[in-house]
Amino acid sequence: MLVTRIRPVTRQKYRIEAEGLPPFVLYKGEVSRYHIEEDKDLSMETYREILEEVLIKRAKLRTLRLLEQGDRTKKGLENKLEQNGYPPEAVEEAIAYAESFHYIDDKRYAVNYIQNQRGCKGRARIMMELRNKGVSQEDIDFAFQETEEGADTRERIRELIRKKRKSQGTMEEKERQKLYGFLMRRGFASSDILSVLRESAGEWTDIDT
């Protein structure tokens, strides 16, 4: 496969273009190590070695760094990796790696997005934005159902707390712990209980679970 162009991306990185291959990015030292030169052939054997020993490993590390910055949709992560110069095979392997550890989950992303945006945006706007982020309609529908059920659950928790409390003043730590245990025994999820207990603008501190 003839290398048609080697273009600098930064002082240390170069974009390699070769006939029959997707473009990919290597560091200057790697270009030299694999003897890549314009108008010279790059064997498939050498390309597979670059892909497996360099690009896939680097794409996985880049994926983890991107996820450390914040949750992303599968499509958003794919787009970012492609923008960074990784070929489709490396992107596919990196996405599969992240999915195997549940580091990316479009259902989870959609639920969190709806919870964060529903106070200032309507359902149609949120749905459009999630579609634009690459979330499937099936996952969007699931997320709306999940958040609506979660809202109903938290309202039941609020009602039980109102009935259980003797006064509506500041809640002491001992009372928080008793309420937490009571609600857990009633079968409510810890995340829903803590969500309600945190609602008073930070007045109640986190419960050590």
PDB file of C-alpha atoms in Angstrom:
ATOM      1  CA  MET A   1       0.000   0.000   0.000  1.00  0.00           C
ATOM      2  CA  LEU A   2       1.544   3.242  -1.153  1.00  0.00           C
ATOM      3  CA  VAL A   3       1.979   5.983   1.456  1.00  0.00           C
ATOM      4  CA  THR A   4       0.602   9.042  -0.301  1.00  0.00           C
ATOM      5  CA  ARG A   5       1.032  11.700   2.381  1.00  0.00           C
ATOM      6  CA  ILE A   6       2.628  12.330   5.765  1.00  0.00           C
ATOM      7  CA  ARG A   7       1.214  15.505   7.270  1.00  0.00           C
ATOM      8  CA  PRO A   8       2.293  17.084  10.570  1.00  0.00           C
ATOM      9  CA  VAL A   9      -0.550  17.472  13.073  1.00  0.00           C
ATOM     10  CA  THR A  10       1.634  18.863  15.864  1.00  0.00           C
ATOM     11  CA  ARG A  11       5.385  19.122  16.284  1.00  0.00           C
ATOM     12  CA  GLN A  12       5.492  15.489  17.384  1.00  0.00           C
ATOM     13  CA  LYS A  13       2.484  13.897  15.652  1.00  0.00           C
ATOM     14  CA  TYR A  14       1.935  13.022  12.006  1.00  0.00           C
ATOM     15  CA  ARG A  15      -1.138  11.941  10.047  1.00  0.00           C
ATOM     16  CA  ILE A  16      -0.375   9.046   7.712  1.00  0.00           C
ATOM     17  CA  GLU A  17      -2.395   8.543   4.537  1.00  0.00           C
ATOM     18  CA  ALA A  18      -1.935   5.410   2.449  1.00  0.00           C
ATOM     19  CA  GLU A  19      -3.855   3.842  -0.406  1.00  0.00           C
ATOM     20  CA  GLY A  20      -6.510   1.413   0.807  1.00  0.00           C
ATOM     21  CA  LEU A  21      -6.126   2.365   4.483  1.00  0.00           C
ATOM     22  CA  PRO A  22      -7.941   4.809   6.764  1.00  0.00           C
ATOM     23  CA  PRO A  23      -5.745   7.723   7.890  1.00  0.00           C
ATOM     24  CA  PHE A  24      -4.029   7.277  11.253  1.00  0.00           C
ATOM     25  CA  VAL A  25      -1.789   9.333  13.524  1.00  0.00           C
ATOM     26  CA  LEU A  26       1.641   8.371  14.869  1.00  0.00           C
ATOM     27  CA  TYR A  27       4.328  10.116  16.846  1.00  0.00           C
ATOM     28  CA  LYS A  28       7.467  11.208  15.025  1.00  0.00           C
ATOM     29  CA  GLY A  29       9.547   8.428  16.572  1.00  0.00           C
ATOM     30  CA  GLU A  30       7.009   5.808  15.518  1.00  0.00           C
ATOM     31  CA  VAL A  31       7.025   7.031  11.935  1.00  0.00           C
ATOM     32  CA  SER A  32      10.779   6.519  11.944  1.00  0.00           C
ATOM     33  CA  ARG A  33      10.626   3.169  13.760  1.00  0.00           C
ATOM     34  CA  TYR A  34       8.259   1.677  11.203  1.00  0.00           C
ATOM     35  CA  HIS A  35      10.191   3.243   8.282  1.00  0.00           C
ATOM     36  CA  ILE A  36       7.165   5.058   6.930  1.00  0.00           C
ATOM     37  CA  GLU A  37       7.984   7.402   4.072  1.00  0.00           C
ATOM     38  CA  GLU A  38       5.965   9.145   1.394  1.00  0.00           C
ATOM     39  CA  ASP A  39       5.772   7.368  -1.969  1.00  0.00           C
ATOM     40  CA  LYS A  40       6.949   4.093  -0.403  1.00  0.00           C
ATOM     41  CA  ASP A  41       4.945   0.964   0.307  1.00  0.00           C
ATOM     42  CA  LEU A  42       3.554   0.133   3.735  1.00  0.00           C
ATOM     43  CA  SER A  43       2.930  -3.610   4.040  1.00  0.00           C
ATOM     44  CA  MET A  44      -0.279  -4.926   5.533  1.00  0.00           C
ATOM     45  CA  GLU A  45       1.818  -6.862   8.040  1.00  0.00           C
ATOM     46  CA  THR A  46       3.425  -3.642   9.257  1.00  0.00           C
ATOM     47  CA  TYR A  47       0.079  -1.859   9.391  1.00  0.00           C
ATOM     48  CA  ARG A  48      -1.453  -4.676  11.468  1.00  0.00           C
ATOM     49  CA  GLU A  49       1.482  -4.442  13.852  1.00  0.00           C
ATOM     50  CA  ILE A  50       1.017  -0.661  14.179  1.00  0.00           C
ATOM     51  CA  LEU A  51      -2.703  -1.146  14.722  1.00  0.00           C
ATOM     52  CA  GLU A  52      -2.381  -3.821  17.408  1.00  0.00           C
ATOM     53  CA  GLU A  53       0.751  -2.625  19.199  1.00  0.00           C
ATOM     54  CA  VAL A  54       0.187   1.140  19.048  1.00  0.00           C
ATOM     55  CA  LEU A  55      -3.159   2.451  17.870  1.00  0.00           C
ATOM     56  CA  ILE A  56      -5.573   0.122  19.702  1.00  0.00           C
ATOM     57  CA  LYS A  57      -3.699   0.390  22.987  1.00  0.00           C
ATOM     58  CA  ARG A  58      -3.496   4.161  22.663  1.00  0.00           C
ATOM     59  CA  ALA A  59      -7.180   4.425  21.748  1.00  0.00           C
ATOM     60  CA  LYS A  60      -8.138   2.516  24.907  1.00  0.00           C
ATOM     61  CA  LEU A  61      -6.059   4.850  27.073  1.00  0.00           C
ATOM     62  CA  ARG A  62      -7.514   7.895  25.321  1.00  0.00           C
ATOM     63  CA  THR A  63     -11.005   6.521  25.934  1.00  0.00           C
ATOM     64  CA  LEU A  64     -10.361   6.226  29.667  1.00  0.00           C
ATOM     65  CA  ARG A  65      -8.994   9.770  29.822  1.00  0.00           C
ATOM     66  CA  LEU A  66     -12.035  11.133  28.002  1.00  0.00           C
ATOM     67  CA  LEU A  67     -14.381   9.313  30.377  1.00  0.00           C
ATOM     68  CA  GLU A  68     -12.499  10.701  33.364  1.00  0.00           C
ATOM     69  CA  GLN A  69     -13.527  14.147  32.134  1.00  0.00           C
ATOM     70  CA  GLY A  70     -17.224  13.205  32.156  1.00  0.00           C
ATOM     71  CA  ASP A  71     -19.775  10.655  31.005  1.00  0.00           C
ATOM     72  CA  ARG A  72     -20.241  10.343  27.232  1.00  0.00           C
ATOM     73  CA  THR A  73     -22.548   8.561  24.844  1.00  0.00           C
ATOM     74  CA  LYS A  74     -21.191   5.777  22.681  1.00  0.00           C
ATOM     75  CA  LYS A  75     -21.573   7.926  19.557  1.00  0.00           C
ATOM     76  CA  GLY A  76     -19.975  10.945  21.219  1.00  0.00           C
ATOM     77  CA  LEU A  77     -16.980   8.850  22.239  1.00  0.00           C
ATOM     78  CA  GLU A  78     -16.651   7.365  18.752  1.00  0.00           C
ATOM     79  CA  ASN A  79     -16.696  10.843  17.209  1.00  0.00           C
ATOM     80  CA  LYS A  80     -14.043  12.113  19.608  1.00  0.00           C
ATOM     81  CA  LEU A  81     -11.715   9.196  18.918  1.00  0.00           C
ATOM     82  CA  GLU A  82     -12.145   9.638  15.175  1.00  0.00           C
ATOM     83  CA  GLN A  83     -11.326  13.336  15.541  1.00  0.00           C
ATOM     84  CA  ASN A  84      -8.163  12.308  17.387  1.00  0.00           C
ATOM     85  CA  GLY A  85      -7.028  10.347  14.342  1.00  0.00           C
ATOM     86  CA  TYR A  86      -7.779   6.770  15.331  1.00  0.00           C
ATOM     87  CA  PRO A  87      -8.826   4.408  12.505  1.00  0.00           C
ATOM     88  CA  PRO A  88     -12.176   2.544  12.715  1.00  0.00           C
ATOM     89  CA  GLU A  89     -10.626  -0.717  13.945  1.00  0.00           C
ATOM     90  CA  ALA A  90      -8.976   1.028  16.907  1.00  0.00           C
ATOM     91  CA  VAL A  91     -12.149   2.967  17.706  1.00  0.00           C
ATOM     92  CA  GLU A  92     -14.221  -0.225  17.641  1.00  0.00           C
ATOM     93  CA  GLU A  93     -11.822  -2.038  19.974  1.00  0.00           C
ATOM     94  CA  ALA A  94     -11.670   0.912  22.395  1.00  0.00           C
ATOM     95  CA  ILE A  95     -15.469   1.215  22.531  1.00  0.00           C
ATOM     96  CA  ALA A  96     -15.869  -2.526  23.115  1.00  0.00           C
ATOM     97  CA  TYR A  97     -13.284  -2.321  25.902  1.00  0.00           C
ATOM     98  CA  ALA A  98     -15.148   0.527  27.623  1.00  0.00           C
ATOM     99  CA  GLU A  99     -18.502  -1.235  27.232  1.00  0.00           C
ATOM    100  CA  SER A 100     -17.130  -4.448  28.754  1.00  0.00           C
ATOM    101  CA  PHE A 101     -16.545  -2.564  32.016  1.00  0.00           C
ATOM    102  CA  HIS A 102     -19.809  -0.572  31.704  1.00  0.00           C
ATOM    103  CA  TYR A 103     -17.785   2.641  31.467  1.00  0.00           C
ATOM    104  CA  ILE A 104     -20.212   3.776  28.780  1.00  0.00           C
ATOM    105  CA  ASP A 105     -23.934   3.138  28.916  1.00  0.00           C
ATOM    106  CA  ASP A 106     -26.335   5.220  26.826  1.00  0.00           C
ATOM    107  CA  LYS A 107     -29.287   4.326  29.055  1.00  0.00           C
ATOM    108  CA  ARG A 108     -27.451   5.599  32.127  1.00  0.00           C
ATOM    109  CA  TYR A 109     -26.301   8.688  30.255  1.00  0.00           C
ATOM    110  CA  ALA A 110     -29.859   9.481  29.140  1.00  0.00           C
ATOM    111  CA  VAL A 111     -31.281   9.048  32.658  1.00  0.00           C
ATOM    112  CA  ASN A 112     -28.678  11.413  34.119  1.00  0.00           C
ATOM    113  CA  TYR A 113     -29.161  13.922  31.300  1.00  0.00           C
ATOM    114  CA  ILE A 114     -32.931  14.002  31.787  1.00  0.00           C
ATOM    115  CA  GLN A 115     -32.575  14.433  35.541  1.00  0.00           C
ATOM    116  CA  ASN A 116     -30.174  17.344  35.052  1.00  0.00           C
ATOM    117  CA  GLN A 117     -32.118  19.092  32.286  1.00  0.00           C
ATOM    118  CA  ARG A 118     -35.798  18.544  33.055  1.00  0.00           C
ATOM    119  CA  GLY A 119     -36.015  21.572  35.359  1.00  0.00           C
ATOM    120  CA  CYS A 120     -35.150  24.004  32.579  1.00  0.00           C
ATOM    121  CA  LYS A 121     -36.091  22.200  29.339  1.00  0.00           C
ATOM    122  CA  GLY A 122     -39.169  20.459  27.994  1.00  0.00           C
ATOM    123  CA  ARG A 123     -39.423  16.793  27.071  1.00  0.00           C
ATOM    124  CA  ALA A 124     -39.283  17.428  23.303  1.00  0.00           C
ATOM    125  CA  ARG A 125     -36.128  19.558  23.589  1.00  0.00           C
ATOM    126  CA  ILE A 126     -34.382  17.007  25.809  1.00  0.00           C
ATOM    127  CA  MET A 127     -35.366  14.202  23.442  1.00  0.00           C
ATOM    128  CA  MET A 128     -33.971  16.097  20.448  1.00  0.00           C
ATOM    129  CA  GLU A 129     -30.693  16.807  22.239  1.00  0.00           C
ATOM    130  CA  LEU A 130     -30.267  13.164  23.230  1.00  0.00           C
ATOM    131  CA  ARG A 131     -30.910  12.059  19.641  1.00  0.00           C
ATOM    132  CA  ASN A 132     -28.281  14.547  18.468  1.00  0.00           C
ATOM    133  CA  LYS A 133     -25.861  12.940  20.918  1.00  0.00           C
ATOM    134  CA  GLY A 134     -26.459   9.586  19.267  1.00  0.00           C
ATOM    135  CA  VAL A 135     -28.756   8.020  21.876  1.00  0.00           C
ATOM    136  CA  SER A 136     -31.287   5.609  20.365  1.00  0.00           C
ATOM    137  CA  GLN A 137     -35.022   6.263  20.685  1.00  0.00           C
ATOM    138  CA  GLU A 138     -35.344   3.003  22.629  1.00  0.00           C
ATOM    139  CA  ASP A 139     -32.814   4.184  25.227  1.00  0.00           C
ATOM    140  CA  ILE A 140     -34.448   7.630  25.400  1.00  0.00           C
ATOM    141  CA  ASP A 141     -37.885   6.082  26.023  1.00  0.00           C
ATOM    142  CA  PHE A 142     -36.394   3.835  28.706  1.00  0.00           C
ATOM    143  CA  ALA A 143     -34.708   6.807  30.398  1.00  0.00           C
ATOM    144  CA  PHE A 144     -37.892   8.892  30.503  1.00  0.00           C
ATOM    145  CA  GLN A 145     -39.815   5.972  31.981  1.00  0.00           C
ATOM    146  CA  GLU A 146     -37.058   5.378  34.523  1.00  0.00           C
ATOM    147  CA  THR A 147     -36.902   8.999  35.653  1.00  0.00           C
ATOM    148  CA  GLU A 148     -40.683   9.275  35.896  1.00  0.00           C
ATOM    149  CA  GLU A 149     -40.855   6.118  38.009  1.00  0.00           C
ATOM    150  CA  GLY A 150     -37.965   7.417  40.094  1.00  0.00           C
ATOM    151  CA  ALA A 151     -39.800  10.697  40.693  1.00  0.00           C
ATOM    152  CA  ASP A 152     -42.869   8.780  41.915  1.00  0.00           C
ATOM    153  CA  THR A 153     -40.680   6.681  44.211  1.00  0.00           C
ATOM    154  CA  ARG A 154     -39.004   9.722  45.736  1.00  0.00           C
ATOM    155  CA  GLU A 155     -42.380  11.352  46.321  1.00  0.00           C
ATOM    156  CA  ARG A 156     -43.450   8.267  48.300  1.00  0.00           C
ATOM    157  CA  ILE A 157     -40.241   8.546  50.324  1.00  0.00           C
ATOM    158  CA  ARG A 158     -40.948  12.229  51.045  1.00  0.00           C
ATOM    159  CA  GLU A 159     -44.453  11.375  52.241  1.00  0.00           C
ATOM    160  CA  LEU A 160     -43.166   8.648  54.563  1.00  0.00           C
ATOM    161  CA  ILE A 161     -40.553  11.011  55.997  1.00  0.00           C
ATOM    162  CA  ARG A 162     -43.199  13.672  56.612  1.00  0.00           C
ATOM    163  CA  LYS A 163     -45.355  11.143  58.453  1.00  0.00           C
ATOM    164  CA  LYS A 164     -42.468   9.663  60.399  1.00  0.00           C
ATOM    165  CA  ARG A 165     -40.893  12.892  61.642  1.00  0.00           C
ATOM    166  CA  LYS A 166     -42.160  14.424  64.871  1.00  0.00           C
ATOM    167  CA  SER A 167     -41.012  17.915  63.898  1.00  0.00           C
ATOM    168  CA  GLN A 168     -39.962  19.675  60.689  1.00  0.00           C
ATOM    169  CA  GLY A 169     -36.874  21.361  62.126  1.00  0.00           C
ATOM    170  CA  THR A 170     -33.238  20.565  61.400  1.00  0.00           C
ATOM    171  CA  MET A 171     -32.667  16.832  61.243  1.00  0.00           C
ATOM    172  CA  GLU A 172     -30.032  15.428  63.573  1.00  0.00           C
ATOM    173  CA  GLU A 173     -27.639  12.693  62.526  1.00  0.00           C
ATOM    174  CA  LYS A 174     -29.301  10.058  64.719  1.00  0.00           C
ATOM    175  CA  GLU A 175     -32.694  10.798  63.167  1.00  0.00           C
ATOM    176  CA  ARG A 176     -31.240  10.621  59.656  1.00  0.00           C
ATOM    177  CA  GLN A 177     -29.751   7.227  60.375  1.00  0.00           C
ATOM    178  CA  LYS A 178     -33.039   5.913  61.772  1.00  0.00           C
ATOM    179  CA  LEU A 179     -34.993   7.196  58.771  1.00  0.00           C
ATOM    180  CA  TYR A 180     -32.461   5.717  56.390  1.00  0.00           C
ATOM    181  CA  GLY A 181     -32.727   2.301  58.051  1.00  0.00           C
ATOM    182  CA  PHE A 182     -36.524   2.508  58.144  1.00  0.00           C
ATOM    183  CA  LEU A 183     -36.747   3.321  54.435  1.00  0.00           C
ATOM    184  CA  MET A 184     -34.240   0.621  53.472  1.00  0.00           C
ATOM    185  CA  ARG A 185     -36.357  -1.937  55.368  1.00  0.00           C
ATOM    186  CA  ARG A 186     -39.358  -0.753  53.379  1.00  0.00           C
ATOM    187  CA  GLY A 187     -37.519  -1.784  50.221  1.00  0.00           C
ATOM    188  CA  PHE A 188     -36.503   1.588  48.801  1.00  0.00           C
ATOM    189  CA  ALA A 189     -33.198   1.900  46.933  1.00  0.00           C
ATOM    190  CA  SER A 190     -30.349   3.629  48.735  1.00  0.00           C
ATOM    191  CA  SER A 191     -29.883   6.069  45.829  1.00  0.00           C
ATOM    192  CA  ASP A 192     -33.519   7.229  46.044  1.00  0.00           C
ATOM    193  CA  ILE A 193     -33.384   7.619  49.821  1.00  0.00           C
ATOM    194  CA  LEU A 194     -30.174   9.637  49.721  1.00  0.00           C
ATOM    195  CA  SER A 195     -31.517  11.774  46.876  1.00  0.00           C
ATOM    196  CA  VAL A 196     -34.461  12.831  49.050  1.00  0.00           C
ATOM    197  CA  LEU A 197     -32.291  13.360  52.115  1.00  0.00           C
ATOM    198  CA  ARG A 198     -30.037  15.702  50.152  1.00  0.00           C
ATOM    199  CA  GLU A 199     -32.844  17.863  48.793  1.00  0.00           C
ATOM    200  CA  SER A 200     -32.832  20.485  51.502  1.00  0.00           C
ATOM    201  CA  ALA A 201     -30.070  22.539  49.853  1.00  0.00           C
ATOM    202  CA  GLY A 202     -27.281  20.785  51.701  1.00  0.00           C
ATOM    203  CA  GLU A 203     -28.961  21.109  55.084  1.00  0.00           C
ATOM    204  CA  TRP A 204     -28.700  17.371  55.608  1.00  0.00           C
ATOM    205  CA  THR A 205     -25.308  15.778  55.299  1.00  0.00           C
ATOM    206  CA  ASP A 206     -24.592  12.522  53.490  1.00  0.00           C
ATOM    207  CA  ILE A 207     -25.305   9.305  55.306  1.00  0.00           C
ATOM    208  CA  ASP A 208     -22.336   6.993  55.629  1.00  0.00           C
ATOM    209  CA  THR A 209     -23.429   3.793  53.963  1.00  0.00           C
TER     210      THR A 209
END
